[in-house]
Amino acid sequence: MTTNMKINVFLMGLIVIACSGIGLTSCAPDYETKFNVEKLEVPYKSQGIINFTIEGGSKDIKVETNLTPEKWSARSNAEWCQVEKHAAKVTVSAGVNDSYINRVARITVAYGHQSYDIGVTQRGKESILLVEGKQQGVVKQITALDESLSVRVSTDLDLDHILIPDTVHWLQVVSVEPSESEMEKIVTFKTEQNISSNPRYGKVILQSSQDYERVASFVIAQKAKFAFRDILLTPEMLSTNAQETKEGDIKNLIDGEAGTYFHSAWSFSVNEAHYFQIKLVKPITGCKFWYQNRNNNNGKPVEVAITVSADGTTWTSLDNITSGLPTGGASQYQSKDYFTPVAFEYFRFTVNKTNDKVAPTFFNMAEFKIYEIYDL
């Protein structure tokens, strides 16, 4: 190969190498891509519940983020709980809680799908509601003839809920007034006279819409105007217009044995309603009675006339009972209280209808008692 030819080959090689370099250079990118990951995180230690005292204040929630505050959100679901965003934190603030209710709120810090909920609580004022220094257990005694009662209640609440059961019909709230003490109110009740032989009780519950969780209660106990005592009955005091001759002597009514019984006539006819009566040892003006049925299914009184007399001749109606009398075997009945303006010495129990037939017809009974009601 001549010298010229070698020179040409060398030059051609240089040209190829140069062109290759140019090609490689033209294939390389003329820029570099940089990825910025946007993040927002509330550290675990900042996710705990925020507790404010009654006086309120402010506390910070730490936020780790590379975002500007305009790009993420912080909000409260309660008006009393305010939030303010900063570059690396959220400031939570609350004013004074003048209510008696513990307040609860939720703070939400969020960006896109990232979200953090932080609970916030604030204590309310501690209320007072006491009757004679107690929340419950106080019993206020009144006499049978009392028609009003005032109770002093220590409280800083509005007493706008005073609850009395519907069954306590004899007791009503009249007024709630402030007393000379700033922390005391006077609650006045109207009461009906207790013209009976049974004491009665009414529970009163005090509450306020300012703090439903604070409850106080007390009991009003009203004495009875009358008392009652058992009248000792003997066979000589009993009589009937229809004693059955084959069974059930009338003295069985007072023998204290539920297995024995009195039976009125069934083996012969009596042309008037069957009855038994009691001749008392002294006149009385008030009574009530009790009886127990025989342990069988028939001959049970369902309509009864109760009459009384001062002399055993002229009779006065005390009651006509037409409903509520028991008919089951061995069932019992307790009467209401009865009073008369004139004293009586005779008591008569007349059966106008049984669970089988209309009078005149037989009836039976296991036990009978009568009580004198007297003024206390």
Tab-separated table of C-alpha atoms in Angstrom:
chain	number	residue	atom	x	y	z
A	1	MET	CA	0.000	0.000	0.000
A	2	THR	CA	1.381	3.399	-0.943
A	3	THR	CA	1.947	6.148	1.452
A	4	ASN	CA	-0.948	8.148	0.047
A	5	MET	CA	-3.306	5.264	0.460
A	6	LYS	CA	-2.283	4.832	4.164
A	7	ILE	CA	-2.890	8.479	4.734
A	8	ASN	CA	-6.352	8.222	3.214
A	9	VAL	CA	-7.271	5.188	5.321
A	10	PHE	CA	-6.106	6.983	8.460
A	11	LEU	CA	-8.135	10.048	7.601
A	12	MET	CA	-11.205	7.950	6.903
A	13	GLY	CA	-10.842	6.303	10.345
A	14	LEU	CA	-10.666	9.669	12.005
A	15	ILE	CA	-13.767	10.775	10.161
A	16	VAL	CA	-15.689	7.640	11.286
A	17	ILE	CA	-14.644	8.129	14.886
A	18	ALA	CA	-15.624	11.774	14.765
A	19	CYS	CA	-18.998	10.971	13.269
A	20	SER	CA	-19.605	8.308	15.925
A	21	GLY	CA	-18.863	10.829	18.621
A	22	ILE	CA	-21.232	13.299	17.055
A	23	GLY	CA	-23.966	10.613	16.908
A	24	LEU	CA	-23.526	9.638	20.522
A	25	THR	CA	-23.593	13.222	21.552
A	26	SER	CA	-26.799	13.852	19.638
A	27	CYS	CA	-28.532	10.863	21.367
A	28	ALA	CA	-27.820	12.074	24.934
A	29	PRO	CA	-30.706	14.003	26.693
A	30	ASP	CA	-30.276	17.712	27.003
A	31	TYR	CA	-32.107	17.837	30.498
A	32	GLU	CA	-32.572	15.853	33.771
A	33	THR	CA	-36.053	15.097	35.453
A	34	LYS	CA	-36.329	15.843	39.233
A	35	PHE	CA	-39.358	14.401	41.281
A	36	ASN	CA	-40.580	16.394	44.398
A	37	VAL	CA	-42.770	14.220	46.745
A	38	GLU	CA	-45.360	16.383	48.513
A	39	LYS	CA	-46.082	15.120	52.002
A	40	LEU	CA	-48.011	16.002	55.174
A	41	GLU	CA	-47.737	14.105	58.418
A	42	VAL	CA	-48.893	14.644	61.994
A	43	PRO	CA	-46.457	12.784	64.243
A	44	TYR	CA	-47.923	10.126	66.501
A	45	LYS	CA	-47.123	12.123	69.636
A	46	SER	CA	-49.216	15.013	68.319
A	47	GLN	CA	-52.283	12.857	67.645
A	48	GLY	CA	-53.290	12.503	71.308
A	49	ILE	CA	-56.450	14.066	72.735
A	50	ILE	CA	-56.143	17.728	73.651
A	51	ASN	CA	-57.659	18.542	77.047
A	52	PHE	CA	-58.577	22.087	78.040
A	53	THR	CA	-59.521	23.287	81.506
A	54	ILE	CA	-62.600	25.401	82.159
A	55	GLU	CA	-60.501	28.515	81.563
A	56	GLY	CA	-59.525	27.340	78.058
A	57	GLY	CA	-56.206	28.230	76.398
A	58	SER	CA	-54.249	27.117	73.327
A	59	LYS	CA	-52.165	24.111	72.310
A	60	ASP	CA	-50.184	23.220	69.172
A	61	ILE	CA	-50.430	20.207	66.897
A	62	LYS	CA	-47.082	19.573	65.182
A	63	VAL	CA	-47.280	19.146	61.396
A	64	GLU	CA	-44.411	17.792	59.282
A	65	THR	CA	-44.876	18.928	55.673
A	66	ASN	CA	-43.113	20.392	52.691
A	67	LEU	CA	-46.275	22.124	51.571
A	68	THR	CA	-47.208	25.714	52.071
A	69	PRO	CA	-50.126	26.260	54.486
A	70	GLU	CA	-52.373	27.244	51.588
A	71	LYS	CA	-52.201	23.700	50.175
A	72	TRP	CA	-53.454	21.779	53.227
A	73	SER	CA	-56.384	22.220	55.582
A	74	ALA	CA	-57.081	22.250	59.309
A	75	ARG	CA	-60.646	22.540	60.532
A	76	SER	CA	-62.746	22.089	63.689
A	77	ASN	CA	-66.245	20.627	63.877
A	78	ALA	CA	-67.199	22.801	66.879
A	79	GLU	CA	-67.619	26.544	67.015
A	80	TRP	CA	-66.068	26.849	70.475
A	81	CYS	CA	-62.850	25.162	69.285
A	82	GLN	CA	-60.790	27.388	66.950
A	83	VAL	CA	-57.836	26.410	64.717
A	84	GLU	CA	-55.085	28.439	63.062
A	85	LYS	CA	-52.589	27.034	60.536
A	86	HIS	CA	-48.882	27.781	60.535
A	87	ALA	CA	-45.963	26.456	58.494
A	88	ALA	CA	-45.253	23.519	60.784
A	89	LYS	CA	-48.111	23.430	63.254
A	90	VAL	CA	-51.812	23.965	63.931
A	91	THR	CA	-52.737	26.065	66.943
A	92	VAL	CA	-55.928	24.932	68.696
A	93	SER	CA	-57.609	27.362	71.099
A	94	ALA	CA	-60.699	27.466	73.329
A	95	GLY	CA	-62.263	30.208	75.410
A	96	VAL	CA	-63.762	29.944	78.893
A	97	ASN	CA	-66.466	27.258	79.213
A	98	ASP	CA	-69.283	28.988	81.111
A	99	SER	CA	-71.619	26.006	80.783
A	100	TYR	CA	-72.013	22.967	83.038
A	101	ILE	CA	-71.434	20.600	80.126
A	102	ASN	CA	-68.116	18.998	79.192
A	103	ARG	CA	-67.450	19.967	75.569
A	104	VAL	CA	-66.062	17.712	72.831
A	105	ALA	CA	-64.667	18.628	69.399
A	106	ARG	CA	-62.649	17.081	66.566
A	107	ILE	CA	-59.775	18.697	64.636
A	108	THR	CA	-59.069	17.362	61.129
A	109	VAL	CA	-55.717	18.052	59.450
A	110	ALA	CA	-55.710	16.936	55.808
A	111	TYR	CA	-54.062	17.083	52.403
A	112	GLY	CA	-55.425	14.948	49.589
A	113	HIS	CA	-55.934	11.420	50.854
A	114	GLN	CA	-53.865	12.076	53.964
A	115	SER	CA	-56.052	12.944	56.961
A	116	TYR	CA	-55.572	13.061	60.742
A	117	ASP	CA	-58.304	13.446	63.389
A	118	ILE	CA	-57.410	14.781	66.830
A	119	GLY	CA	-59.953	14.876	69.671
A	120	VAL	CA	-60.417	17.942	71.870
A	121	THR	CA	-62.250	18.143	75.221
A	122	GLN	CA	-62.984	20.931	77.665
A	123	ARG	CA	-64.366	20.593	81.170
A	124	GLY	CA	-67.520	22.416	82.171
A	125	LYS	CA	-68.357	24.052	85.473
A	126	GLU	CA	-69.101	21.782	88.434
A	127	SER	CA	-72.761	22.188	89.374
A	128	ILE	CA	-74.362	21.819	92.807
A	129	LEU	CA	-77.775	20.267	93.484
A	130	LEU	CA	-78.511	19.171	97.040
A	131	VAL	CA	-81.531	18.821	99.311
A	132	GLU	CA	-80.464	19.379	102.903
A	133	GLY	CA	-76.879	18.579	101.940
A	134	LYS	CA	-77.692	15.320	100.174
A	135	GLN	CA	-78.338	14.218	96.611
A	136	GLN	CA	-80.747	11.540	97.793
A	137	GLY	CA	-82.078	9.899	100.930
A	138	VAL	CA	-83.847	12.893	102.489
A	139	VAL	CA	-87.409	12.272	103.720
A	140	LYS	CA	-89.660	15.277	104.422
A	141	GLN	CA	-92.480	14.450	106.848
A	142	ILE	CA	-95.855	16.217	106.715
A	143	THR	CA	-99.070	15.652	108.641
A	144	ALA	CA	-102.305	14.318	107.182
A	145	LEU	CA	-103.870	17.783	107.145
A	146	ASP	CA	-100.922	19.740	105.724
A	147	GLU	CA	-101.749	21.445	102.436
A	148	SER	CA	-98.324	22.827	101.507
A	149	LEU	CA	-94.623	22.171	101.918
A	150	SER	CA	-91.508	24.247	101.153
A	151	VAL	CA	-88.105	22.657	100.586
A	152	ARG	CA	-84.760	24.473	100.479
A	153	VAL	CA	-82.488	23.321	97.653
A	154	SER	CA	-78.797	24.247	97.427
A	155	THR	CA	-78.005	24.794	93.741
A	156	ASP	CA	-76.479	27.114	91.173
A	157	LEU	CA	-78.720	25.686	88.432
A	158	ASP	CA	-82.109	26.657	87.059
A	159	LEU	CA	-84.585	24.135	88.497
A	160	ASP	CA	-86.685	23.781	85.358
A	161	HIS	CA	-87.319	20.027	85.591
A	162	ILE	CA	-89.115	18.859	88.744
A	163	LEU	CA	-90.505	15.385	88.193
A	164	ILE	CA	-93.316	13.810	90.231
A	165	PRO	CA	-94.761	10.402	89.244
A	166	ASP	CA	-98.305	10.447	87.838
A	167	THR	CA	-99.385	8.106	90.631
A	168	VAL	CA	-98.586	10.801	93.220
A	169	HIS	CA	-101.703	12.803	92.338
A	170	TRP	CA	-101.844	14.503	95.737
A	171	LEU	CA	-98.614	16.464	95.205
A	172	GLN	CA	-98.027	19.451	92.872
A	173	VAL	CA	-95.241	21.993	92.352
A	174	VAL	CA	-96.402	25.554	93.030
A	175	SER	CA	-93.263	27.670	92.661
A	176	VAL	CA	-89.469	27.831	92.588
A	177	GLU	CA	-88.160	31.037	94.168
A	178	PRO	CA	-84.683	32.342	95.072
A	179	SER	CA	-83.921	32.590	98.771
A	180	GLU	CA	-81.802	35.105	100.645
A	181	SER	CA	-78.783	32.930	99.817
A	182	GLU	CA	-77.313	33.157	96.308
A	183	MET	CA	-76.803	29.395	96.110
A	184	GLU	CA	-80.252	28.391	97.378
A	185	LYS	CA	-83.772	28.115	95.997
A	186	ILE	CA	-87.075	27.437	97.737
A	187	VAL	CA	-89.383	24.914	96.064
A	188	THR	CA	-92.991	25.034	97.265
A	189	PHE	CA	-95.451	22.166	96.828
A	190	LYS	CA	-99.204	21.949	97.219
A	191	THR	CA	-100.437	18.817	98.996
A	192	GLU	CA	-103.887	17.350	99.466
A	193	GLN	CA	-105.053	16.269	102.898
A	194	ASN	CA	-104.686	12.545	103.493
A	195	ILE	CA	-108.156	11.548	104.687
A	196	SER	CA	-107.385	7.846	104.895
A	197	SER	CA	-105.891	5.230	107.168
A	198	ASN	CA	-102.821	4.711	104.992
A	199	PRO	CA	-99.707	6.915	105.003
A	200	ARG	CA	-98.464	7.823	101.531
A	201	TYR	CA	-95.186	8.678	99.907
A	202	GLY	CA	-94.114	10.689	96.879
A	203	LYS	CA	-90.647	10.803	95.330
A	204	VAL	CA	-89.559	14.126	93.825
A	205	ILE	CA	-86.706	14.277	91.279
A	206	LEU	CA	-84.893	17.566	90.664
A	207	GLN	CA	-83.022	18.278	87.417
A	208	SER	CA	-81.923	21.194	85.246
A	209	SER	CA	-81.594	21.624	81.496
A	210	GLN	CA	-78.249	23.280	82.250
A	211	ASP	CA	-76.818	19.979	83.482
A	212	TYR	CA	-78.984	16.894	82.990
A	213	GLU	CA	-76.364	14.656	84.560
A	214	ARG	CA	-76.788	16.357	87.934
A	215	VAL	CA	-79.807	14.830	89.707
A	216	ALA	CA	-81.151	15.105	93.243
A	217	SER	CA	-84.186	13.445	94.784
A	218	PHE	CA	-86.085	13.293	98.046
A	219	VAL	CA	-89.256	11.732	99.431
A	220	ILE	CA	-92.310	13.458	100.874
A	221	ALA	CA	-94.004	11.243	103.469
A	222	GLN	CA	-97.531	12.195	104.510
A	223	LYS	CA	-99.052	10.671	107.609
A	224	ALA	CA	-102.534	9.197	107.600
A	225	LYS	CA	-105.371	11.074	109.286
A	226	PHE	CA	-106.753	7.825	110.610
A	227	ALA	CA	-105.416	4.592	111.984
A	228	PHE	CA	-107.122	1.229	112.020
A	229	ARG	CA	-107.257	-1.687	114.409
A	230	ASP	CA	-108.561	-5.205	114.141
A	231	ILE	CA	-111.963	-5.742	115.769
A	232	LEU	CA	-111.918	-9.025	117.640
A	233	LEU	CA	-114.955	-11.006	116.470
A	234	THR	CA	-116.637	-13.797	118.403
A	235	PRO	CA	-119.299	-16.269	117.187
A	236	GLU	CA	-121.960	-14.477	119.256
A	237	MET	CA	-121.436	-11.327	117.194
A	238	LEU	CA	-122.267	-13.115	113.902
A	239	SER	CA	-125.656	-13.898	112.367
A	240	THR	CA	-127.133	-14.706	108.947
A	241	ASN	CA	-130.518	-15.035	107.269
A	242	ALA	CA	-129.456	-18.124	105.328
A	243	GLN	CA	-127.317	-20.578	107.269
A	244	GLU	CA	-126.899	-23.852	105.367
A	245	THR	CA	-127.694	-26.722	107.739
A	246	LYS	CA	-125.535	-29.366	106.067
A	247	GLU	CA	-122.179	-27.517	105.998
A	248	GLY	CA	-120.328	-24.266	106.548
A	249	ASP	CA	-121.241	-22.872	109.960
A	250	ILE	CA	-120.962	-19.070	110.143
A	251	LYS	CA	-118.453	-19.276	112.991
A	252	ASN	CA	-115.945	-20.639	110.454
A	253	LEU	CA	-115.629	-17.082	109.087
A	254	ILE	CA	-113.563	-16.071	112.114
A	255	ASP	CA	-111.672	-19.236	113.069
A	256	GLY	CA	-108.450	-18.196	111.308
A	257	GLU	CA	-108.473	-21.337	109.170
A	258	ALA	CA	-108.480	-20.876	105.385
A	259	GLY	CA	-109.537	-24.508	104.938
A	260	THR	CA	-112.906	-24.044	106.689
A	261	TYR	CA	-115.732	-21.882	105.354
A	262	PHE	CA	-119.170	-20.392	105.826
A	263	HIS	CA	-121.831	-21.555	103.364
A	264	SER	CA	-125.236	-19.947	102.924
A	265	ALA	CA	-128.354	-22.016	102.198
A	266	TRP	CA	-128.492	-24.307	99.178
A	267	SER	CA	-130.561	-27.213	100.526
A	268	PHE	CA	-133.596	-24.967	101.126
A	269	SER	CA	-134.933	-21.702	99.720
A	270	VAL	CA	-134.560	-18.215	101.159
A	271	ASN	CA	-136.688	-15.577	99.430
A	272	GLU	CA	-134.250	-12.698	99.805
A	273	ALA	CA	-130.591	-12.068	99.120
A	274	HIS	CA	-128.346	-14.000	101.488
A	275	TYR	CA	-126.301	-12.008	103.982
A	276	PHE	CA	-124.354	-12.200	107.180
A	277	GLN	CA	-124.067	-9.414	109.722
A	278	ILE	CA	-121.988	-8.394	112.715
A	279	LYS	CA	-123.151	-6.862	115.987
A	280	LEU	CA	-120.269	-4.743	117.232
A	281	VAL	CA	-119.486	-4.310	120.913
A	282	LYS	CA	-119.372	-0.516	120.560
A	283	PRO	CA	-120.454	2.072	117.981
A	284	ILE	CA	-117.876	3.190	115.407
A	285	THR	CA	-117.840	5.785	112.609
A	286	GLY	CA	-115.232	4.269	110.301
A	287	CYS	CA	-114.328	0.803	109.081
A	288	LYS	CA	-112.807	-1.329	106.375
A	289	PHE	CA	-112.983	-5.073	105.825
A	290	TRP	CA	-111.074	-7.998	104.349
A	291	TYR	CA	-112.113	-11.458	103.282
A	292	GLN	CA	-110.729	-14.608	101.706
A	293	ASN	CA	-112.740	-16.791	99.356
A	294	ARG	CA	-113.215	-20.500	99.861
A	295	ASN	CA	-110.755	-22.573	97.855
A	296	ASN	CA	-113.216	-23.676	95.173
A	297	ASN	CA	-114.720	-22.195	92.005
A	298	ASN	CA	-118.384	-21.381	92.698
A	299	GLY	CA	-120.437	-19.226	95.039
A	300	LYS	CA	-118.071	-16.255	94.912
A	301	PRO	CA	-119.608	-12.792	95.547
A	302	VAL	CA	-119.322	-10.430	92.551
A	303	GLU	CA	-121.944	-7.835	93.557
A	304	VAL	CA	-122.322	-6.872	97.199
A	305	ALA	CA	-124.307	-4.329	99.243
A	306	ILE	CA	-122.648	-3.022	102.407
A	307	THR	CA	-125.114	-1.515	104.900
A	308	VAL	CA	-124.816	-0.310	108.494
A	309	SER	CA	-127.242	0.451	111.285
A	310	ALA	CA	-127.235	2.083	114.688
A	311	ASP	CA	-130.093	-0.045	116.045
A	312	GLY	CA	-130.281	-3.120	113.790
A	313	THR	CA	-133.592	-1.916	112.322
A	314	THR	CA	-132.918	1.126	110.170
A	315	TRP	CA	-130.180	0.476	107.663
A	316	THR	CA	-127.997	2.941	105.718
A	317	SER	CA	-126.105	2.094	102.545
A	318	LEU	CA	-122.340	2.295	102.931
A	319	ASP	CA	-121.450	0.973	99.476
A	320	ASN	CA	-122.678	-1.064	96.517
A	321	ILE	CA	-119.734	-2.957	95.088
A	322	THR	CA	-120.433	-4.102	91.528
A	323	SER	CA	-116.931	-4.747	90.195
A	324	GLY	CA	-113.459	-5.721	91.294
A	325	LEU	CA	-114.386	-8.594	93.615
A	326	PRO	CA	-112.180	-11.690	93.146
A	327	THR	CA	-113.617	-15.042	92.075
A	328	GLY	CA	-110.591	-17.327	92.198
A	329	GLY	CA	-110.225	-20.065	94.759
A	330	ALA	CA	-108.699	-18.722	98.019
A	331	SER	CA	-108.501	-15.212	96.522
A	332	GLN	CA	-108.571	-12.198	98.854
A	333	TYR	CA	-110.193	-8.770	98.894
A	334	GLN	CA	-109.347	-5.619	100.856
A	335	SER	CA	-111.987	-2.893	100.931
A	336	LYS	CA	-111.462	0.843	100.865
A	337	ASP	CA	-111.989	3.015	103.943
A	338	TYR	CA	-115.578	3.818	104.928
A	339	PHE	CA	-116.805	6.641	107.149
A	340	THR	CA	-120.245	7.609	108.420
A	341	PRO	CA	-121.523	10.855	109.977
A	342	VAL	CA	-123.468	8.814	112.549
A	343	ALA	CA	-121.920	5.979	114.533
A	344	PHE	CA	-123.120	2.464	113.711
A	345	GLU	CA	-123.172	-0.760	115.695
A	346	TYR	CA	-124.356	-3.227	113.037
A	347	PHE	CA	-122.561	-4.195	109.821
A	348	ARG	CA	-124.237	-6.264	107.064
A	349	PHE	CA	-122.667	-7.971	104.017
A	350	THR	CA	-125.375	-8.833	101.436
A	351	VAL	CA	-124.585	-10.793	98.253
A	352	ASN	CA	-126.715	-9.694	95.273
A	353	LYS	CA	-124.852	-11.769	92.703
A	354	THR	CA	-122.251	-14.529	92.596
A	355	ASN	CA	-120.115	-15.821	89.759
A	356	ASP	CA	-122.884	-18.410	89.227
A	357	LYS	CA	-126.249	-16.767	89.798
A	358	VAL	CA	-128.214	-13.666	90.745
A	359	ALA	CA	-129.698	-13.412	94.261
A	360	PRO	CA	-131.300	-15.054	96.001
A	361	THR	CA	-128.584	-17.683	95.722
A	362	PHE	CA	-125.961	-19.254	97.960
A	363	PHE	CA	-122.431	-17.976	98.501
A	364	ASN	CA	-119.485	-19.191	100.516
A	365	MET	CA	-116.469	-17.578	102.184
A	366	ALA	CA	-113.451	-18.828	104.140
A	367	GLU	CA	-112.428	-15.882	106.338
A	368	PHE	CA	-113.690	-12.382	107.182
A	369	LYS	CA	-112.193	-9.499	109.180
A	370	ILE	CA	-113.417	-6.008	109.998
A	371	TYR	CA	-111.298	-3.098	111.204
A	372	GLU	CA	-112.218	0.043	113.089
A	373	ILE	CA	-110.842	3.266	111.602
A	374	TYR	CA	-110.266	6.025	114.140
A	375	ASP	CA	-108.919	9.561	114.101
A	376	LEU	CA	-105.303	10.057	115.098
